Short mmCIF file of C-alpha atoms and ligand atoms in Angstrom, two decimals:
data_model
loop_
_atom_site.label_atom_id
_atom_site.label_comp_id
_atom_site.label_asym_id
_atom_site.label_seq_id
_atom_site.Cartn_x
_atom_site.Cartn_y
_atom_site.Cartn_z
CA UNK K 923 0.00 -0.06 0.26
CA UNK K 924 1.34 3.60 -0.48
CA UNK K 925 1.82 6.24 1.36
CA UNK K 926 2.81 10.12 1.50
CA UNK K 927 5.60 10.88 3.41
CA UNK K 928 5.57 14.55 4.08
CA UNK K 929 8.35 17.09 5.09
CA UNK K 930 7.03 20.22 7.19
CA UNK K 931 6.74 23.34 7.61
CA UNK K 932 6.52 24.76 3.88
CA UNK K 933 4.74 27.97 3.44
CA UNK K 934 2.89 27.63 -0.18
CA UNK K 935 3.50 30.19 -3.43
CA UNK K 936 3.07 29.88 -6.13
CA UNK K 937 0.33 28.86 -8.82
CA UNK K 938 -2.11 26.26 -8.96
CA UNK K 939 -5.22 24.76 -11.45
CA UNK K 940 -8.64 23.49 -9.70
CA UNK K 941 -9.18 20.32 -11.53
CA UNK K 942 -12.91 18.75 -12.60
CA UNK K 943 -15.64 17.94 -10.04
CA UNK K 944 -15.41 14.30 -9.34
CA UNK K 945 -18.93 14.95 -7.86
CA UNK K 946 -20.48 16.06 -10.96
CA UNK K 947 -18.61 13.74 -12.96
CA UNK K 948 -19.98 10.44 -11.45
CA UNK K 949 -23.93 11.27 -12.32
CA UNK K 950 -23.36 13.43 -15.87
CA UNK K 951 -21.61 10.05 -16.44
CA UNK K 952 -24.37 7.51 -15.34
CA UNK K 953 -26.94 10.14 -17.09
CA UNK K 954 -25.28 8.18 -20.11
CA UNK K 955 -27.52 5.08 -19.59
CA UNK K 956 -30.31 7.56 -20.39
CA UNK K 957 -29.94 7.59 -24.33
CA UNK K 958 -28.73 5.60 -27.03
CA UNK K 959 -25.57 6.77 -29.11
CA UNK K 960 -22.19 8.20 -27.92
CA UNK K 961 -21.60 10.90 -24.81
CA UNK K 962 -18.64 13.33 -25.16
CA UNK K 963 -17.56 14.66 -21.86
CA UNK K 964 -14.34 16.79 -20.97
CA UNK K 965 -12.71 17.79 -18.37
CA UNK K 966 -12.52 14.81 -16.01
CA UNK K 967 -10.98 14.46 -13.00
CA UNK K 968 -8.28 10.84 -13.05
CA UNK K 969 -9.14 9.57 -10.00
CA UNK K 970 -10.42 6.43 -8.85
CA UNK K 971 -13.47 6.78 -7.94
CA UNK K 972 -14.09 7.97 -12.17
CA UNK K 973 -12.05 4.54 -13.30
CA UNK K 974 -14.54 2.72 -10.53
CA UNK K 975 -18.17 4.62 -12.78
CA UNK K 976 -16.37 3.96 -16.39
CA UNK K 977 -16.77 -0.21 -14.75
CA UNK K 978 -19.96 -0.26 -14.01
CA UNK K 979 -20.51 1.17 -17.19
CA UNK K 980 -18.92 -1.59 -19.08
CA UNK K 981 -20.39 -4.02 -16.61
CA UNK K 982 -24.30 -2.66 -17.72
CA UNK K 983 -22.54 -2.89 -21.13
CA UNK K 984 -21.93 0.45 -22.95
CA UNK K 985 -18.78 0.66 -24.38
CA UNK K 986 -16.13 3.46 -22.54
CA UNK K 987 -12.95 4.87 -23.79
CA UNK K 988 -10.93 7.31 -21.49
CA UNK K 989 -8.32 9.34 -23.46
CA UNK K 990 -8.56 12.93 -22.39
CA UNK K 991 -12.03 13.39 -23.00
CA UNK K 992 -14.29 9.88 -21.99
CA UNK K 993 -16.55 8.69 -24.34
CA UNK K 994 -19.32 6.56 -23.47
CA UNK K 995 -21.20 4.72 -26.21
CA UNK K 996 -24.39 3.14 -25.09
CA UNK K 997 -26.98 1.24 -27.64
CA UNK K 998 -28.10 -1.82 -26.14
CA UNK K 999 -27.47 -2.21 -22.26
CA UNK K 1000 -27.34 -6.16 -21.63
CA UNK K 1001 -26.84 -6.06 -18.28
CA UNK K 1002 -29.44 -3.22 -15.48
CA UNK K 1003 -27.27 -4.88 -12.24
CA UNK K 1004 -24.54 -2.42 -10.55
CA UNK K 1005 -23.14 -5.63 -8.40
CA UNK K 1006 -21.96 -5.66 -4.65
CA UNK K 1007 -18.02 -5.88 -5.31
CA UNK K 1008 -18.33 -2.41 -7.49
CA UNK K 1009 -20.62 -0.88 -5.80
CA UNK K 1010 -18.85 -1.62 -2.06
CA UNK K 1011 -15.97 0.48 -3.35
CA UNK K 1012 -17.45 3.58 -4.07
CA UNK K 1013 -21.07 4.12 -2.80
CA UNK K 1014 -21.50 6.14 -5.58
CA UNK K 1015 -22.42 3.98 -8.67
CA UNK K 1016 -26.05 3.25 -6.49
CA UNK K 1017 -25.80 6.70 -9.45
CA UNK K 1018 -26.79 4.47 -12.29
CA UNK K 1019 -30.32 3.93 -9.79
CA UNK K 1020 -32.28 6.20 -11.65
CA UNK K 1021 -30.81 5.83 -15.47
CA UNK K 1022 -31.73 2.54 -15.46
CA UNK K 1023 -34.79 2.74 -13.73
CA UNK K 1024 -35.97 5.68 -16.08
CA UNK K 1025 -34.86 4.46 -19.54
CA UNK K 1026 -35.20 0.37 -19.10
CA UNK K 1027 -37.56 0.31 -16.46
CA UNK K 1028 -35.63 -1.93 -14.25
CA UNK K 1029 -32.89 -1.89 -12.55
CA UNK K 1030 -31.07 -4.39 -10.10
CA UNK K 1031 -28.30 -2.34 -7.41
CA UNK K 1032 -26.52 -4.12 -4.77
CA UNK K 1033 -27.33 -1.63 -1.45
CA UNK K 1034 -24.20 0.85 -1.01
CA UNK K 1035 -23.91 -0.40 2.43
CA UNK K 1036 -22.08 1.83 4.93
CA UNK K 1037 -19.02 3.03 4.43
CA UNK K 1038 -16.00 4.38 7.26
CA UNK K 1039 -18.48 8.34 7.47
CA UNK K 1040 -21.89 6.98 8.12
CA UNK K 1041 -24.65 4.31 7.26
CA UNK K 1042 -25.50 6.22 4.62
CA UNK K 1043 -28.62 4.36 3.59
CA UNK K 1044 -30.67 5.22 0.20
CA UNK K 1045 -34.57 4.55 1.77
CA UNK K 1046 -35.10 8.60 -0.16
CA UNK K 1047 -33.95 7.16 -3.56
CA UNK K 1048 -36.25 3.89 -2.94
CA UNK K 1049 -39.49 5.71 -1.49
CA UNK K 1050 -39.26 8.61 -4.33
CA UNK K 1051 -39.14 5.92 -7.14
CA UNK K 1052 -42.22 3.86 -4.59
CA UNK K 1053 -44.19 7.19 -5.29
CA UNK K 1054 -43.45 7.80 -9.23
CA UNK K 1055 -44.87 3.84 -9.16
CA UNK K 1056 -42.06 1.45 -9.05
CA UNK K 1057 -42.56 -1.34 -6.79
CA UNK K 1058 -38.79 -2.00 -4.93
CA UNK K 1059 -37.88 -5.73 -3.03
CA UNK K 1060 -35.11 -6.64 -0.87
CA UNK K 1061 -33.36 -9.37 -0.74
CA UNK K 1062 -29.06 -10.79 -0.52
CA UNK K 1063 -27.82 -7.45 0.03
CA UNK K 1064 -29.46 -6.18 -3.59
CA UNK K 1065 -32.43 -3.66 -4.34
CA UNK K 1066 -34.32 -4.91 -7.71
CA UNK K 1067 -36.73 -1.80 -9.05
CA UNK K 1068 -38.80 -2.67 -11.47
CA UNK K 1069 -41.85 -0.17 -12.84
CA UNK K 1070 -44.36 -1.64 -16.10
CA UNK K 1071 -44.86 1.99 -16.11
CA UNK K 1072 -43.10 5.62 -14.25
CA UNK K 1073 -45.09 7.82 -13.67
CA UNK K 1074 -44.86 11.44 -12.44
CA UNK K 1075 -45.45 12.46 -8.61
CA UNK K 1076 -45.13 15.17 -6.32
CA UNK K 1077 -42.65 13.94 -3.82
CA UNK K 1078 -41.10 15.67 -0.67
CA UNK K 1079 -37.74 14.44 0.45
CA UNK K 1080 -37.84 13.90 3.97
CA UNK K 1081 -33.77 14.83 4.08
CA UNK K 1082 -31.99 16.56 2.00
CA UNK K 1083 -30.18 14.07 -0.10
CA UNK K 1084 -27.37 14.80 -3.08
CA UNK K 1085 -27.21 11.17 -5.22
CA UNK K 1086 -30.82 10.56 -4.09
CA UNK K 1087 -31.69 13.85 -5.71
CA UNK K 1088 -29.63 13.33 -9.17
CA UNK K 1089 -30.98 9.96 -9.09
CA UNK K 1090 -34.83 11.11 -9.14
CA UNK K 1091 -34.08 14.07 -11.85
CA UNK K 1092 -32.55 11.31 -13.58
CA UNK K 1093 -35.57 8.68 -13.61
CA UNK K 1094 -38.17 11.49 -14.13
CA UNK K 1095 -36.98 12.25 -17.14
CA UNK K 1096 -38.81 9.78 -19.00
CA UNK K 1097 -41.38 9.27 -16.58
CA UNK K 1098 -45.20 9.83 -17.98
CA UNK K 1099 -46.44 13.03 -16.91
CA UNK K 1100 -44.66 15.71 -14.51
CA UNK K 1101 -42.77 15.70 -11.43
CA UNK K 1102 -42.02 17.68 -8.57
CA UNK K 1103 -39.11 17.08 -6.13
CA UNK K 1104 -39.74 19.54 -2.98
CA UNK K 1105 -36.42 19.67 -0.29
CA UNK K 1106 -34.28 18.75 -2.88
CA UNK K 1107 -30.40 19.29 -2.96
CA UNK K 1108 -29.39 22.47 -4.11
CA UNK K 1109 -25.06 21.30 -4.81
CA UNK K 1110 -24.07 22.69 -7.79
CA UNK K 1111 -23.40 19.57 -8.93
CA UNK K 1112 -26.96 18.81 -9.24
CA UNK K 1113 -27.45 22.09 -11.12
CA UNK K 1114 -25.08 21.00 -13.57
CA UNK K 1115 -26.81 17.56 -13.78
CA UNK K 1116 -29.91 19.17 -14.36
CA UNK K 1117 -28.33 21.77 -17.84
CA UNK K 1118 -26.46 18.89 -19.34
CA UNK K 1119 -30.24 16.94 -18.54
CA UNK K 1120 -31.70 20.09 -20.18
CA UNK K 1121 -29.16 19.89 -23.20
CA UNK K 1122 -29.90 16.06 -23.56
CA UNK K 1123 -33.51 17.00 -23.89
CA UNK K 1124 -35.55 17.11 -20.46
CA UNK K 1125 -38.20 19.43 -19.20
CA UNK K 1126 -36.26 20.17 -16.38
CA UNK K 1127 -36.56 23.48 -14.15
CA UNK K 1128 -35.80 25.09 -10.48
CA UNK K 1129 -32.45 23.22 -9.91
CA UNK K 1130 -31.18 24.58 -7.26
CA UNK K 1131 -33.96 25.96 -5.95
CA UNK K 1132 -36.14 24.10 -2.88
CA UNK K 1133 -37.99 22.59 -5.80
CA UNK K 1134 -37.62 20.51 -9.08
CA UNK K 1135 -40.18 20.48 -11.67
CA UNK K 1136 -40.15 18.12 -14.61
CA UNK K 1137 -42.12 17.54 -17.06
CA UNK K 1138 -41.47 13.20 -18.74
CA UNK K 1139 -40.23 13.11 -22.25
CA UNK K 1140 -40.11 10.29 -24.91
CA UNK K 1141 -36.83 10.55 -25.40
CA UNK K 1142 -32.94 11.61 -24.99
CA UNK K 1143 -30.00 12.63 -26.95
CA UNK K 1144 -26.64 12.78 -25.58
CA UNK K 1145 -24.97 16.10 -25.69
CA UNK K 1146 -21.35 17.10 -25.22
CA UNK K 1147 -20.77 18.09 -21.24
CA UNK K 1148 -17.53 19.82 -19.67
CA UNK K 1149 -17.54 18.87 -16.57
CA UNK K 1150 -17.46 21.93 -13.60
CA UNK K 1151 -14.42 23.05 -11.23
CA UNK K 1152 -14.24 20.94 -7.60
CA UNK K 1153 -15.66 23.34 -5.47
CA UNK K 1154 -13.87 20.67 -2.69
CA UNK K 1155 -10.67 20.81 -4.05
CA UNK K 1156 -10.51 24.94 -4.43
CA UNK K 1157 -11.78 25.10 -0.86
CA UNK K 1158 -8.68 22.78 0.72
CA UNK K 1159 -6.29 24.50 -1.93
CA UNK K 1160 -7.11 27.75 0.47
CA UNK K 1161 -7.26 26.23 3.64
CA UNK K 1162 -3.59 24.32 2.32
CA UNK K 1163 -2.39 28.03 1.63
CA UNK K 1164 -3.67 29.23 4.92
CA UNK K 1165 -2.61 26.72 7.47
CA UNK K 1166 0.84 27.28 5.56
CA UNK K 1167 1.03 30.86 6.24
CA UNK K 1168 1.74 30.91 2.00
CA UNK K 1169 0.42 33.01 -0.68
CA UNK K 1170 -1.39 31.14 -3.42
CA UNK K 1171 -2.82 32.32 -7.04
CA UNK K 1172 -5.50 29.07 -7.75
CA UNK K 1173 -7.00 29.47 -11.20
CA UNK K 1174 -9.70 27.77 -12.59
CA UNK K 1175 -11.54 28.31 -9.02
CA UNK K 1176 -15.69 28.22 -8.85
CA UNK K 1177 -15.86 30.92 -6.40
CA UNK K 1178 -19.28 32.05 -7.26
CA UNK K 1179 -20.03 27.63 -5.85
CA UNK K 1180 -17.99 28.88 -2.12
CA UNK K 1181 -19.30 31.89 -1.08
CA UNK K 1182 -20.15 30.04 2.40
CA UNK K 1183 -16.71 28.91 2.79
CA UNK K 1184 -14.95 32.42 1.41
CA UNK K 1185 -16.83 34.46 4.25
CA UNK K 1186 -15.73 31.99 6.86
CA UNK K 1187 -12.33 31.26 5.28
CA UNK K 1188 -12.06 35.10 5.65
CA UNK K 1189 -13.48 35.55 9.23
CA UNK K 1190 -10.08 33.68 10.27
CA UNK K 1191 -8.40 35.96 8.89
CA UNK K 1192 -7.24 34.67 5.23
CA UNK K 1193 -7.13 37.57 2.87
CA UNK K 1194 -9.08 35.93 -0.19
CA UNK K 1195 -9.47 37.82 -3.58
CA UNK K 1196 -11.40 37.15 -6.59
CA UNK K 1197 -10.66 37.89 -9.78
CA UNK K 1198 -13.20 35.89 -12.30
CA UNK K 1199 -12.06 32.11 -12.02
CA UNK K 1200 -8.84 33.36 -10.71
CA UNK K 1201 -8.49 33.93 -6.85
CA UNK K 1202 -5.34 35.34 -4.83
CA UNK K 1203 -5.44 33.91 -1.21
CA UNK K 1204 -2.86 35.07 1.70
CA UNK K 1205 -2.21 34.67 5.14
CA UNK K 1206 -0.54 37.78 7.21
CA UNK K 1207 -0.57 37.04 11.15
CA UNK K 1208 -1.80 34.38 12.91
CA UNK K 1209 -5.11 32.30 12.47
CA UNK K 1210 -8.38 33.63 14.69
CA UNK K 1211 -10.39 30.46 15.88
CA UNK K 1212 -14.20 30.70 14.32
CA UNK K 1213 -16.99 28.44 14.68
CA UNK K 1214 -18.56 26.44 12.16
CA UNK K 1215 -21.03 24.04 11.42
CA UNK K 1216 -22.09 21.89 8.63
CA UNK K 1217 -25.17 22.12 6.39
CA UNK K 1218 -26.43 21.25 2.83
CA UNK K 1219 -25.60 23.91 0.22
CA UNK K 1220 -25.04 26.94 0.29
CA UNK K 1221 -23.92 25.79 3.88
CA UNK K 1222 -20.54 25.37 4.85
CA UNK K 1223 -19.89 22.25 2.93
CA UNK K 1224 -19.59 18.62 5.05
CA UNK K 1225 -16.87 18.29 2.77
CA UNK K 1226 -14.63 20.73 3.99
CA UNK K 1227 -15.17 20.06 7.44
CA UNK K 1228 -12.43 17.62 8.72
CA UNK K 1229 -10.07 20.52 6.40
CA UNK K 1230 -11.31 23.04 8.04
CA UNK K 1231 -11.22 21.75 11.59
CA UNK K 1232 -6.80 20.53 10.63
CA UNK K 1233 -6.85 25.01 9.86
CA UNK K 1234 -8.37 25.19 13.07
CA UNK K 1235 -5.83 23.93 15.25
CA UNK K 1236 -3.84 26.04 14.31
CA UNK K 1237 -5.51 29.37 15.06
CA UNK K 1238 -5.59 30.91 17.91
CA UNK K 1239 -8.62 30.83 20.63
CA UNK K 1240 -10.80 27.74 20.49
CA UNK K 1241 -13.60 26.84 17.77
CA UNK K 1242 -16.63 25.17 17.72
CA UNK K 1243 -17.48 22.20 14.60
CA UNK K 1244 -20.55 20.92 14.61
CA UNK K 1245 -20.78 18.17 12.38
CA UNK K 1246 -24.67 17.73 10.27
CA UNK K 1247 -25.37 15.64 7.64
CA UNK K 1248 -22.59 12.52 8.91
CA UNK K 1249 -22.73 10.52 12.24
CA UNK K 1250 -18.76 9.22 11.50
CA UNK K 1251 -17.33 11.94 10.07
CA UNK K 1252 -14.89 13.06 12.71
CA UNK K 1253 -12.18 10.20 12.12
CA UNK K 1254 -9.45 12.64 11.30
CA UNK K 1255 -9.63 14.09 14.75
CA UNK K 1256 -7.25 10.92 16.50
CA UNK K 1257 -5.50 11.43 13.95
CA UNK K 1258 -4.57 15.33 14.35
CA UNK K 1259 -4.40 14.93 17.98
CA UNK K 1260 -1.49 12.25 16.97
CA UNK K 1261 0.09 15.62 15.55
CA UNK K 1262 -0.48 17.62 18.51
CA UNK K 1263 -4.01 19.05 18.06
CA UNK K 1264 -6.02 19.90 21.18
CA UNK K 1265 -9.46 18.45 19.86
CA UNK K 1266 -12.64 17.31 22.01
CA UNK K 1267 -15.36 15.29 20.72
CA UNK K 1268 -18.72 14.65 22.03
CA UNK K 1269 -21.25 13.18 19.54
CA UNK K 1270 -21.22 16.04 16.39
CA UNK K 1271 -19.63 18.10 18.53
CA UNK K 1272 -16.07 18.98 18.61
CA UNK K 1273 -14.15 21.23 19.87
CA UNK K 1274 -10.64 22.86 18.68
CA UNK K 1275 -8.00 24.93 20.93
CA UNK K 1276 -6.15 26.50 18.35
CA UNK K 1277 -1.94 25.45 19.57
CA UNK K 1278 1.25 27.23 18.58
CA UNK K 1279 2.54 24.61 16.13
CA UNK K 1280 1.69 20.79 15.11
CA UNK K 1281 4.79 17.87 15.13
CA UNK K 1282 5.04 15.87 12.25
CA UNK K 1283 3.71 11.75 12.96
CA UNK K 1284 2.55 8.44 11.46
CA UNK K 1285 -1.03 8.81 10.76
CA UNK K 1286 -3.61 6.81 8.80
CA UNK K 1287 -6.46 7.86 6.14
CA UNK K 1288 -9.87 6.91 7.26
CA UNK K 1289 -12.08 8.25 4.23
CA UNK K 1290 -11.41 10.68 1.38
CA UNK K 1291 -11.86 14.22 3.11
CA UNK K 1292 -9.62 12.99 6.68
CA UNK K 1293 -7.02 12.40 4.44
CA UNK K 1294 -7.00 15.34 2.67
CA UNK K 1295 -6.94 16.88 6.48
CA UNK K 1296 -4.11 15.43 7.31
CA UNK K 1297 -2.32 16.17 3.89
CA UNK K 1298 -2.84 19.65 4.75
CA UNK K 1299 -1.69 19.75 8.88
CA UNK K 1300 1.13 17.67 7.75
CA UNK K 1301 2.13 20.87 5.29
CA UNK K 1302 2.64 22.52 8.29
CA UNK K 1303 3.90 20.23 10.71
CA UNK K 1304 6.60 20.43 12.72
CA UNK K 1305 8.82 17.44 10.50
CA UNK K 1306 8.28 14.52 8.96
CA UNK K 1307 4.25 13.28 8.30
CA UNK K 1308 3.99 9.58 7.20
CA UNK K 1309 0.26 9.34 5.88
CA UNK K 1310 -1.21 5.74 5.26
CA UNK K 1311 -3.27 4.38 3.26
CA UNK K 1312 -3.82 7.37 0.95
CA UNK K 1313 -5.66 5.13 -1.80
CA UNK K 1314 -8.73 7.35 0.32
CA UNK K 1315 -6.94 10.48 -0.96
CA UNK K 1316 -6.64 9.21 -4.55
CA UNK K 1317 -10.61 8.50 -4.89
CA UNK K 1318 -11.27 13.03 -4.59
CA UNK K 1319 -7.62 14.41 -5.46
CA UNK K 1320 -6.02 14.32 -8.65
CA UNK K 1321 -2.55 13.47 -8.06
CA UNK K 1322 -2.50 16.25 -5.46
CA UNK K 1323 1.55 15.93 -4.22
CA UNK K 1324 2.38 17.25 -8.00
CA UNK K 1325 0.54 19.93 -7.66
CA UNK K 1326 1.10 20.94 -3.65
CA UNK K 1327 5.28 20.27 -4.87
CA UNK K 1328 4.71 22.91 -7.41
CA UNK K 1329 4.12 25.32 -4.81
CA UNK K 1330 6.79 24.83 -2.23
CA UNK K 1331 5.24 21.11 -0.80
CA UNK K 1332 7.57 18.41 -0.25
CA UNK K 1333 5.67 15.78 -0.30
CA UNK K 1334 7.18 11.99 -1.54
CA UNK K 1335 4.93 8.84 -2.55
CA UNK K 1336 6.26 5.50 -1.57
CA UNK K 1337 5.23 1.82 -1.21
CA UNK K 1338 4.15 1.26 1.92
CA UNK K 1339 6.16 -2.51 2.78
CA UNK K 1340 4.26 -3.34 5.93
CA UNK K 1341 0.74 -3.35 6.15
C1 EPZ Z 303 -22.68 13.26 -1.69
O1 EPZ Z 303 -23.16 11.73 -1.03
C2 EPZ Z 303 -21.48 13.61 -2.05
N1 EPZ Z 303 -21.40 12.12 -2.96
C3 EPZ Z 303 -21.15 13.55 -0.38
O2 EPZ Z 303 -18.87 13.11 -0.70
C4 EPZ Z 303 -20.96 14.18 0.51
O3 EPZ Z 303 -20.42 14.75 1.64
C5 EPZ Z 303 -22.92 14.33 0.56
O4 EPZ Z 303 -23.53 14.19 -0.69
C6 EPZ Z 303 -23.24 15.58 0.86
O5 EPZ Z 303 -22.40 16.58 0.48
C7 EPZ Z 303 -21.42 12.72 -4.18
O6 EPZ Z 303 -22.09 13.42 -4.79
C8 EPZ Z 303 -20.88 11.38 -5.18
P1 EPZ Z 303 -26.14 12.80 1.31
P2 EPZ Z 303 -24.39 11.31 -0.90
O7 EPZ Z 303 -27.31 11.76 0.23
O8 EPZ Z 303 -25.28 11.18 -1.90
C9 EPZ Z 303 -28.42 10.16 4.65
C10 EPZ Z 303 -17.36 12.77 -1.47
O9 EPZ Z 303 -16.59 13.68 -0.04
N2 EPZ Z 303 -29.93 9.85 3.72
O10 EPZ Z 303 -26.49 13.75 0.68
O11 EPZ Z 303 -24.66 9.96 -0.76
C11 EPZ Z 303 -27.55 10.39 4.94
O12 EPZ Z 303 -27.09 8.86 5.20
C12 EPZ Z 303 -18.23 12.31 -0.93
O13 EPZ Z 303 -16.61 13.43 -2.31
C13 EPZ Z 303 -30.49 9.08 4.38
O14 EPZ Z 303 -30.62 9.17 5.44
O15 EPZ Z 303 -24.57 11.84 0.36
C14 EPZ Z 303 -26.20 11.63 5.13
O16 EPZ Z 303 -26.49 11.58 6.37
C15 EPZ Z 303 -18.53 11.94 0.59
N3 EPZ Z 303 -31.60 8.45 3.68
C16 EPZ Z 303 -27.76 12.89 4.39
O17 EPZ Z 303 -28.39 12.15 4.28
C17 EPZ Z 303 -31.14 8.31 2.18
O18 EPZ Z 303 -31.24 8.01 1.37
C18 EPZ Z 303 -26.89 13.49 3.39
O19 EPZ Z 303 -26.62 12.56 2.25
C19 EPZ Z 303 -29.72 9.17 1.36
C20 EPZ Z 303 -29.26 10.12 2.26
#
């Protein structure tokens, strides 16, 4: 297994570019199952999760080529199943459920099972499909969805769910009649998917608000799509500059998708100037401790919580971070404590007392964003940090050590002999 060896502290200085968004690419790729023909997708990041989605689409019967761009050709789909061995490696595989049911009126998808950050059920996805006339069967760890006819429905999600909203949008675009979805996710990736479905011929309005309205159409056709920049990677880079006291100029930066995060980081004393999609960030003086509570978009993203905690671990004062989306998203805490952070956790609330400096130490990545927080901490820590199980990091960050080394970091990827 590979690990990263990071020597700190290294103030980051220079220019860096944000890659395409993993969480936009995955639903866009799944949407190819809605229309026969060849779907061309550009700007996709080179990540493990993208490879997993390609494997899944090929298993279902699509032909996929991935050079600089991804071309997904759908004609006859021979399998409408997402097998356990693929779904267990990537929960987002569940995103084939909506398009398969929407196009073929049948799908058999392995239940994703929990993951490190929580149980992450898909009950809302299934409840919405039932409201649209689908019959749901659960057996042997698989959910089977059949629908003679999928009809429109007026459905309110009990809980805001990103992939739930995406799945049901993709099921509804070919359904018979009008579907109104309430209490939907408003993430930019949801809006990008709705824009793409409209380009494919769907009649869909309201994405980005609390209510999405879809009038089913008979057929969709492929349409080329360029993936939006990754707002989570972008904000992660801001915090890497903030914790190391560096100065970064970041291009391809989706500032309009990060209002809350940018406001929060400015309140810690970071100077962030925006010029179109170029952002300059630097930190003069000490970081101030600031409280934060995660919330669905446009709130502070749960995917930035671990990184923000690393930043606050070196701020002057005490900050309270509350995680409201996932029930177990503090697994970076014990690892940050090993590096000298002073953090106490009680349920979904963590209290961070800033320390003057962190110390390099061997630590373990546990999930995608936790690993990003360890990288951020290691860049600022005194001495050498070894981060093991970095396959978690590779799921969501494209060659992060290459990017960071170009702006002054000292990171080496190496094979970990033991374990
Ligand atoms: C998406 O996951 C993202 N993944 C996650 O990013 C992100 O953390 C999450 O949204 C929240 O923003 C992709 O877009 C591929 P949810 P998703 O359904 O859709 C509960 C990353 O780091 N829930 O919005 O799976 C659920 O348990 C990943 O890139 C139900 O109870 O998240 C959670 O507590 C990690 N029933 C909350 O809702 C359901 O049917 C939000 O989950 C669905 C969800």
